[in-house]
mmCIF file of C-alpha atoms in Angstrom:
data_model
loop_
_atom_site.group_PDB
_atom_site.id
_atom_site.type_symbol
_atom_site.label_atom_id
_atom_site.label_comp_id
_atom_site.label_asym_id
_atom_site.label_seq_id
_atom_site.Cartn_x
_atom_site.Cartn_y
_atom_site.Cartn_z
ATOM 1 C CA UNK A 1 15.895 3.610 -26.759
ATOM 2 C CA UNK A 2 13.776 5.487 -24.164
ATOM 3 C CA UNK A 3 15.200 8.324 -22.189
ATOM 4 C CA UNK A 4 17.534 7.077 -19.528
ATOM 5 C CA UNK A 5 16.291 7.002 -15.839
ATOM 6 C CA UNK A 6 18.653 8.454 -13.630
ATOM 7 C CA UNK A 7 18.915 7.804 -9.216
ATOM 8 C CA UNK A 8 17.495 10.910 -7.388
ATOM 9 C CA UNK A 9 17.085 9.449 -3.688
ATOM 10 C CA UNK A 10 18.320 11.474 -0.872
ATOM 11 C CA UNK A 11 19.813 9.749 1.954
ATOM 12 C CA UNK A 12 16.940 10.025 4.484
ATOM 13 C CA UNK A 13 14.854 7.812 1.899
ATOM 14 C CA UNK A 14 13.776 4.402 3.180
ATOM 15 C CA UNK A 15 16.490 1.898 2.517
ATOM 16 C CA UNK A 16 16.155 -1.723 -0.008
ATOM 17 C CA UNK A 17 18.114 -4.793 0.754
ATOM 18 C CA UNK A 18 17.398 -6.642 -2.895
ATOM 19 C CA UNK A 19 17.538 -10.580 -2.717
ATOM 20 C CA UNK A 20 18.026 -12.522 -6.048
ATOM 21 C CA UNK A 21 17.917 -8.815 -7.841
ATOM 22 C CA UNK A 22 18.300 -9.780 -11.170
ATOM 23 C CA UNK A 23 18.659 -6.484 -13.343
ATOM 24 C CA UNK A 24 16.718 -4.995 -10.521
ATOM 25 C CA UNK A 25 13.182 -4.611 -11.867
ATOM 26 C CA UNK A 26 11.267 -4.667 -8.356
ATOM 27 C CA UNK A 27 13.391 -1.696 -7.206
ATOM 28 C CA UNK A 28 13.031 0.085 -10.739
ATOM 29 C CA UNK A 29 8.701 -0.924 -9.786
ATOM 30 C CA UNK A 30 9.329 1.001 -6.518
ATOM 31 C CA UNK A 31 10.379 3.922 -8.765
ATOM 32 C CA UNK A 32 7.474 4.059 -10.827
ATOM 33 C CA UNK A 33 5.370 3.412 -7.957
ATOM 34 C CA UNK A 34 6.528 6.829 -6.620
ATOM 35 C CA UNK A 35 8.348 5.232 -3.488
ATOM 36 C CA UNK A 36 11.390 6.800 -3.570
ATOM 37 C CA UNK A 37 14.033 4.440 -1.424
ATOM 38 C CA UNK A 38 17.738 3.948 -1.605
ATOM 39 C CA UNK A 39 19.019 0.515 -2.845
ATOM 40 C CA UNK A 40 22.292 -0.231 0.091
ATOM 41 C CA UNK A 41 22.849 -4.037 -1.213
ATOM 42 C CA UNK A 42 22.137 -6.311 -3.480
ATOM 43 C CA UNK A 43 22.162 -10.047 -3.273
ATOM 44 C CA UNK A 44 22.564 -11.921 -6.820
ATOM 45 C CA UNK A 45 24.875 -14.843 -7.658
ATOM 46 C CA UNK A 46 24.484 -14.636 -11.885
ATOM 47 C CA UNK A 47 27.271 -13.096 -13.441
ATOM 48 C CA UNK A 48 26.056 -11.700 -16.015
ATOM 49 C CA UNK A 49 23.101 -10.238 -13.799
ATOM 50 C CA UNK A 50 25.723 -8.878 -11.241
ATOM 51 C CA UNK A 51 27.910 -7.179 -14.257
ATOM 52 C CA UNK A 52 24.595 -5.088 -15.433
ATOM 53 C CA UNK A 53 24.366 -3.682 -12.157
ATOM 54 C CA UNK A 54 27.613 -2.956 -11.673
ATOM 55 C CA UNK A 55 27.373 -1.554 -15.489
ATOM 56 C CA UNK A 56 24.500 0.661 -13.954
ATOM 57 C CA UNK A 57 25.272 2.013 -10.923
ATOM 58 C CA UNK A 58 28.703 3.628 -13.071
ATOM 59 C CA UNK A 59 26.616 5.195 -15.814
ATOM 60 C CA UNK A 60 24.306 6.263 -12.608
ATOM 61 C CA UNK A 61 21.148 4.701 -13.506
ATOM 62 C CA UNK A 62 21.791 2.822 -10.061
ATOM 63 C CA UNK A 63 23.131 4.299 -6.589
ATOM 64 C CA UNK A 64 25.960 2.752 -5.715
ATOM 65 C CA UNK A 65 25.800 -0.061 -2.871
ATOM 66 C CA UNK A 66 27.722 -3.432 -2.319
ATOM 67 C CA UNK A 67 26.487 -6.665 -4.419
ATOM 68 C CA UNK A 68 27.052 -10.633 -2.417
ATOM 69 C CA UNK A 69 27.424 -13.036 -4.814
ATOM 70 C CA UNK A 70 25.737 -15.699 -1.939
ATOM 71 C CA UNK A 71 22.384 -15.364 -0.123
ATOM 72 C CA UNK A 72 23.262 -18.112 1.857
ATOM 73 C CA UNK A 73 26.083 -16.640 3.829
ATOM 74 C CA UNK A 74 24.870 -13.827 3.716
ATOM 75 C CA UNK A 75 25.713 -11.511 6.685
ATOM 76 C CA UNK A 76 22.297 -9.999 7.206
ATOM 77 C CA UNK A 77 23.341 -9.562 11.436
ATOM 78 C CA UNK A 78 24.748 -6.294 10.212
ATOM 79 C CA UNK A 79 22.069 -4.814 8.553
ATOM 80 C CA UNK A 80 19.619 -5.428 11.670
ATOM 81 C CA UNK A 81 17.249 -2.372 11.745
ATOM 82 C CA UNK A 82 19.335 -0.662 9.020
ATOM 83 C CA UNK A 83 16.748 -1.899 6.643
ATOM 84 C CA UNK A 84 13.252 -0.414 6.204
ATOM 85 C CA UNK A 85 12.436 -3.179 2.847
ATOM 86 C CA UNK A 86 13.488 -6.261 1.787
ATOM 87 C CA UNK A 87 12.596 -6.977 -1.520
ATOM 88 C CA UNK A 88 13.138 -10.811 -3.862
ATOM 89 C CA UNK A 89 12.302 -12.328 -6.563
ATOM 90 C CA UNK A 90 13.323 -16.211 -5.496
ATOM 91 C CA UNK A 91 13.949 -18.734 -7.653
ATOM 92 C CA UNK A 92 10.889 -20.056 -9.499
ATOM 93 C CA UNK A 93 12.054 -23.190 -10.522
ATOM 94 C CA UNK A 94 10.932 -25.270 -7.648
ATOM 95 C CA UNK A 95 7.056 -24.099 -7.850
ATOM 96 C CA UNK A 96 6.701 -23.561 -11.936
ATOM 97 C CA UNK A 97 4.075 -25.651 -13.944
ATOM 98 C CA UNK A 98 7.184 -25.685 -16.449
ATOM 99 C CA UNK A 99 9.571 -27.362 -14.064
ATOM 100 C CA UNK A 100 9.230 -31.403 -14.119
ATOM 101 C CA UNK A 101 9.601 -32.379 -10.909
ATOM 102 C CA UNK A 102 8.137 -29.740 -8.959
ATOM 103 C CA UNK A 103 9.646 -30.153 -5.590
ATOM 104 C CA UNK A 104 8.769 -27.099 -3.854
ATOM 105 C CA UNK A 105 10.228 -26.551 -0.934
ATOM 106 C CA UNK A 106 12.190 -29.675 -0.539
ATOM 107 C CA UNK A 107 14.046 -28.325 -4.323
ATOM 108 C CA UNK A 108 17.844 -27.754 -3.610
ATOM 109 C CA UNK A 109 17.670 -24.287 -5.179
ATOM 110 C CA UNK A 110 14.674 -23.207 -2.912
ATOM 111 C CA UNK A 111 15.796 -19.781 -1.012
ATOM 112 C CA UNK A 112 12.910 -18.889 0.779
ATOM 113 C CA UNK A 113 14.220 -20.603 4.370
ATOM 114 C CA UNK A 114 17.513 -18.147 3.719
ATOM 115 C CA UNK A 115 15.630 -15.204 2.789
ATOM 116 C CA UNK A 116 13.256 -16.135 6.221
ATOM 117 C CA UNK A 117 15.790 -16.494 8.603
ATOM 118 C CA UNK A 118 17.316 -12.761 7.304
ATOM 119 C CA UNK A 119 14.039 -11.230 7.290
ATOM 120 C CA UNK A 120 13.932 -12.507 11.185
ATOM 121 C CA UNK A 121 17.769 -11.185 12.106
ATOM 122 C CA UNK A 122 17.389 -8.137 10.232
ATOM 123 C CA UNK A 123 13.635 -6.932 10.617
ATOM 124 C CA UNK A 124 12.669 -4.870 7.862
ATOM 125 C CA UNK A 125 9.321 -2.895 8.123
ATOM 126 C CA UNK A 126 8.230 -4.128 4.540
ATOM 127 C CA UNK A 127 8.414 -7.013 2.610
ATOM 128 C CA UNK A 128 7.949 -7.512 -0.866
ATOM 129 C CA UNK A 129 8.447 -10.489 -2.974
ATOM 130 C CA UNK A 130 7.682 -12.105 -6.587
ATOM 131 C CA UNK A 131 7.324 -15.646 -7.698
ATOM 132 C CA UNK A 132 5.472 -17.725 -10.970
ATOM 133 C CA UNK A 133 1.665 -18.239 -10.581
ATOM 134 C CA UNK A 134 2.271 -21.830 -9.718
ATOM 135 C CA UNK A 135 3.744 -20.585 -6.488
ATOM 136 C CA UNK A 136 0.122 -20.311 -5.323
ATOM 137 C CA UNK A 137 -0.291 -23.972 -5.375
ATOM 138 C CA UNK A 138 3.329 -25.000 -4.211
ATOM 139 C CA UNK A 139 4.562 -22.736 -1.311
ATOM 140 C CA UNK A 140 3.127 -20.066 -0.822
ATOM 141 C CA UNK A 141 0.960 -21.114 2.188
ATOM 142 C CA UNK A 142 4.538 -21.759 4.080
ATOM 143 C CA UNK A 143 5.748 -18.551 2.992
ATOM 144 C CA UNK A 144 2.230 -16.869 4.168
ATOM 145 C CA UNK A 145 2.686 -18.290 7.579
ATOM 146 C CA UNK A 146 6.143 -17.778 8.025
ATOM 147 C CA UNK A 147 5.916 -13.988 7.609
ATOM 148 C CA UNK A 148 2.729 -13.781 10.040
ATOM 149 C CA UNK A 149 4.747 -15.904 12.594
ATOM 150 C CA UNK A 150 7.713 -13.276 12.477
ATOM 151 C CA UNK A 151 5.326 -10.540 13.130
ATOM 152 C CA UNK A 152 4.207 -9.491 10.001
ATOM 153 C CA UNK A 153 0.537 -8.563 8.399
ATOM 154 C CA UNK A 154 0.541 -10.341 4.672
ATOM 155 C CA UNK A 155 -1.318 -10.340 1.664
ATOM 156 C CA UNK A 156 -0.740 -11.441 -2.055
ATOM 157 C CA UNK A 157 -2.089 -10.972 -5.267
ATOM 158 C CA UNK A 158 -1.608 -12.563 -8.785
ATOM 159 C CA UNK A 159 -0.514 -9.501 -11.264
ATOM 160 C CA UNK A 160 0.279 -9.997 -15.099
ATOM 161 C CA UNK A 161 1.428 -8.021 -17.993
ATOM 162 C CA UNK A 162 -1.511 -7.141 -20.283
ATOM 163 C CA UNK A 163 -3.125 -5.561 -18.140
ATOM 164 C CA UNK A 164 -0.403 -2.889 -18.521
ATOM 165 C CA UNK A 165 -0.431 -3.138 -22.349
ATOM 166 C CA UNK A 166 1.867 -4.974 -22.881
ATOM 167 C CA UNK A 167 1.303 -7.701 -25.679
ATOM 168 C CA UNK A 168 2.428 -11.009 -23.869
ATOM 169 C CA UNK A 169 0.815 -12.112 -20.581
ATOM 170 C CA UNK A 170 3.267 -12.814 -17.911
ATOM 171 C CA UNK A 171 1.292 -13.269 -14.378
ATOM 172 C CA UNK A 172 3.164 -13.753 -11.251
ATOM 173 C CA UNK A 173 2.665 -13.560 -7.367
ATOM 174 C CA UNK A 174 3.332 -10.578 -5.884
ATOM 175 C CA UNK A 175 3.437 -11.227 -1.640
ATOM 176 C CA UNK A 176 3.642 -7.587 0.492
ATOM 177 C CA UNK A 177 4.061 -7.486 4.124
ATOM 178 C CA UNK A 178 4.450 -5.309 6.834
ATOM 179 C CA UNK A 179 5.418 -5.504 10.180
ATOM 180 C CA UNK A 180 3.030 -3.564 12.396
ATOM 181 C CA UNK A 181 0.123 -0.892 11.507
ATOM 182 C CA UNK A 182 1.933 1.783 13.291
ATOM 183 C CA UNK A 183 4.674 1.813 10.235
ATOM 184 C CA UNK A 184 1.772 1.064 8.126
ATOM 185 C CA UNK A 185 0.255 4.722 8.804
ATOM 186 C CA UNK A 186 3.988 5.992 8.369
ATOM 187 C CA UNK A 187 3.913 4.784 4.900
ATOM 188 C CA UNK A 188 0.453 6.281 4.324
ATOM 189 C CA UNK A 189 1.934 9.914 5.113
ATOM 190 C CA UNK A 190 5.085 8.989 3.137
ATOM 191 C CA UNK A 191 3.013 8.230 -0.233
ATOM 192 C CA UNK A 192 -0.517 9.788 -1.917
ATOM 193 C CA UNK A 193 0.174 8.132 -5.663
ATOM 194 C CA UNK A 194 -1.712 5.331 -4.461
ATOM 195 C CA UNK A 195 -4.466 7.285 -2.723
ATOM 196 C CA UNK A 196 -4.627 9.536 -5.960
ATOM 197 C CA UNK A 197 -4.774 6.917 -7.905
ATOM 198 C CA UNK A 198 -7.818 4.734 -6.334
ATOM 199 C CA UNK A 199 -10.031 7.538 -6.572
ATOM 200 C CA UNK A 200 -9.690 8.191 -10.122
ATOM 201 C CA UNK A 201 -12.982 6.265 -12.358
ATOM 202 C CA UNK A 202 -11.195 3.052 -13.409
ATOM 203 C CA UNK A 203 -11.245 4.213 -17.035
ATOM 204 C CA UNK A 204 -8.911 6.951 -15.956
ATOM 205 C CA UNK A 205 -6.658 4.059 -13.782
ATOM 206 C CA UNK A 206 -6.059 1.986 -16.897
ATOM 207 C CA UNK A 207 -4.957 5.635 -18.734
ATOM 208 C CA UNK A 208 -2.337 6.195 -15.862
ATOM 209 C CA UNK A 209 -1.391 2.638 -15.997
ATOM 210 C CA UNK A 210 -0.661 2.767 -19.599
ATOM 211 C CA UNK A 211 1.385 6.260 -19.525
ATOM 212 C CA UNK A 212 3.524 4.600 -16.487
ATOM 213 C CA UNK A 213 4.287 1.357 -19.055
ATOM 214 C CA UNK A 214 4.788 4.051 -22.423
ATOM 215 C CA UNK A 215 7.348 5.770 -19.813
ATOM 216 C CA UNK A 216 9.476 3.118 -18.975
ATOM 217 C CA UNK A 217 8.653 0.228 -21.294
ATOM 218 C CA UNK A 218 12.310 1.197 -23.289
ATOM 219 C CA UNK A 219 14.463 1.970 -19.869
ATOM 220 C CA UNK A 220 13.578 -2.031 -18.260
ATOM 221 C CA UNK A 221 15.911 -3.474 -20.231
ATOM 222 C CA UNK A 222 20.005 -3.871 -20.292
ATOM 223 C CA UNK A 223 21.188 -2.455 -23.348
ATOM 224 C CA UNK A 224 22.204 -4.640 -26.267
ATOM 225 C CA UNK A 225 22.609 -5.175 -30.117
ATOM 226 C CA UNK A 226 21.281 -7.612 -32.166
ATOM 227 C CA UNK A 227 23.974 -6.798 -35.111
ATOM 228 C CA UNK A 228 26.903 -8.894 -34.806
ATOM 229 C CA UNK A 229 30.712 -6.988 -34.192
ATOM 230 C CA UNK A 230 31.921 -8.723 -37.459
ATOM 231 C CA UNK A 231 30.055 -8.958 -40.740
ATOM 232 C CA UNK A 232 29.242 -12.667 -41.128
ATOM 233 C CA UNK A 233 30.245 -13.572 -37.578
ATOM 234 C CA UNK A 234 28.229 -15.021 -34.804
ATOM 235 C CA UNK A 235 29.881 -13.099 -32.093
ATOM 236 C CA UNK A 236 28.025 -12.563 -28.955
ATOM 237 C CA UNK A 237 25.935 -15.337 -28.798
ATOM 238 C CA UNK A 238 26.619 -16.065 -25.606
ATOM 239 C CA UNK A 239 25.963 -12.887 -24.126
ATOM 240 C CA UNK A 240 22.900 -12.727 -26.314
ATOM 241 C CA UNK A 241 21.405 -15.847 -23.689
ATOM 242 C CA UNK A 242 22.600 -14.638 -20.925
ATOM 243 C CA UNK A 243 20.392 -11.390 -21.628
ATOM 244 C CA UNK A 244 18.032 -13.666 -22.475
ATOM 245 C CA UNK A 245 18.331 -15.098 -19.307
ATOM 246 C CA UNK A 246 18.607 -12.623 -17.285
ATOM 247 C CA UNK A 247 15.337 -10.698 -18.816
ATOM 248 C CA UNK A 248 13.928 -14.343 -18.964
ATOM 249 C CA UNK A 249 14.155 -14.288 -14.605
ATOM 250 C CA UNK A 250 13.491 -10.866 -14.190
ATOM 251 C CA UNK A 251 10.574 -8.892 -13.046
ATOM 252 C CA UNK A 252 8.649 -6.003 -15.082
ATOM 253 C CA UNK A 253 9.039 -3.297 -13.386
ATOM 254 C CA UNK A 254 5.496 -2.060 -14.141
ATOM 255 C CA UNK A 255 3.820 -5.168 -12.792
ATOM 256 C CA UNK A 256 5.691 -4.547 -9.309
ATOM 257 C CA UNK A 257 4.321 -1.008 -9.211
ATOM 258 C CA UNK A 258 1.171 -2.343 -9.915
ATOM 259 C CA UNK A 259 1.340 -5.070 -7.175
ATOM 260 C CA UNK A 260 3.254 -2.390 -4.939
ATOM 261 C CA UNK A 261 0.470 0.330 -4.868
ATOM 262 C CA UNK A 262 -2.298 -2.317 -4.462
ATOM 263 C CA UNK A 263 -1.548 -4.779 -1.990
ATOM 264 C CA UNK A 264 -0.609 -1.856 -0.127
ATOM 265 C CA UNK A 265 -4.159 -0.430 -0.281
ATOM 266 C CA UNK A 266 -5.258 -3.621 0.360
ATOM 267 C CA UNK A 267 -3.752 -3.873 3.730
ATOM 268 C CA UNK A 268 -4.204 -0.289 4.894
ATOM 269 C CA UNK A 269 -7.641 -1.449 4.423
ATOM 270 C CA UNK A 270 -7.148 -4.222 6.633
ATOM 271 C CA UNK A 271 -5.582 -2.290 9.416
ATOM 272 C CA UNK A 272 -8.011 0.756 9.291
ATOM 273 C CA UNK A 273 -10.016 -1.869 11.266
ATOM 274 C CA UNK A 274 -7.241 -3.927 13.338
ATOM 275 C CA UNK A 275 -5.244 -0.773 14.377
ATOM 276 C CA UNK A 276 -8.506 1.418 15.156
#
């Protein structure tokens, strides 16, 4: 196992309110990105997902902050303008090329008009989702237009895994949004990594790239054994697909840094001429 990754984030740090967390891999992508933030809630109804967490924030690797089990009663009217990101990885299963049916939006365990509604109560400066490819075909275009009818500037990218150097390709959609170019420019001030790293020759990008994934390719994951407690046994089974699961659903942390750092060029870009 790598080196563990211990929580350095003073209190004046922006704060994250994480939606369908998972083992927190977007958050862990803000890390590596270099935007340090403070995690004050998380929002995950799995189990086993909600006991890593909890798992992590007493060894440290996590600050502490309170976990709802429900995002649909979910009080987000007291977190209004406590919240400077909102960060999700919805479910996928309504827009995946896997899923059968593909219902979209009209599928039961669509979040996105929850997460919507508390993204318009609460009004975070950023927002910053994650969802399969086939999302670009089957709701994104709602989700677009939502966020630039609460106010927000939005953009979207498709991101995957080998890129990084990692052996398996794993694209998703990666949407960013902000709510005005004023906070934009804050974040500019806030952050040079990305700045830094545009103007380095793109042979010299794919080197940092691939140090960031060496660094944290061993500290993504829960921790767990593939040896059984009992000779001959098959203990743990169970817990063995919920991990499965749970890594299964979750986002690579490296792929949200990448996503992070360049959709946010892309729309400081885009405001350099709006906001001038």
């Amino acid at each position: 196992m790598g080196k563990t990754h211990y929580v350095d984030h003073t209190k004046n740090a922006p704060t994250v309110l994480s939606f369908c967390s998972g083992y927190g891999g977007i958050e862990r992508g803000l890390d590596i990105a270099g935007f340090k933030h403070r995690v004050i809630t998380y929002v995950e109804i799995e189990a086993y997902a909600i006991a890593n967490l909890v798992a992590k924030m007493e060894s440290n690797q996590l600050d502490a902050a309170t976990i709802y089990s429900d995002i649909k009663t979910f009080p987000s009217h007291i977190f209004r303008d406590k919240v400077s990101v909102i960060t999700g990885g919805y479910p996928c299963q309504p827009f995946s090329v896997a899923a059968k049916k593909r219902k979209g939006e009209k599928d039961p365990r669509n979040l996105w008009e929850f997460i919507r509604e508390h993204i318009k109560t609460i009004r975070p400066i950023w927002c910053f989702f994650e969802n399969v490819e086939g999302h670009l075909k089957l709701g994104l275009q709602t989700v677009i237009k939502d966020l630039e009818s609460l106010g927000y500037a939005s953009t979207f990218g498709i991101f995957g895994t080998k890129e990084l150097g990692f052996i398996h390709e794993r694209k998703r959609v990666f949407i960013l949004a902000h709510s005005d170019c004023q906070r934009c420019k804050w974040w500019q001030n806030q952050n040079d990594i990305q700045k830094r790293i545009q103007e380095l020759p793109k042979v010299k990008q794919a080197v940092v790239w691939s140090k960031i994934e060496r660094r944290v390719r061993n500290e993504i994951s829960p921790g767990f054994s593939a040896k059984p407690l009992l000779d001959r046994r098959t203990d743990g089974t169970s817990n063995r697909l919920d991990r499965l699961r749970l890594l299964g659903n979750g986002v690579v942390p490296q792929t949200a840094a990448k996503a992070w750092l360049t959709l946010n060029q892309k729309l400081l870009e885009q405001n350099e001429t709006r906001c001038s």
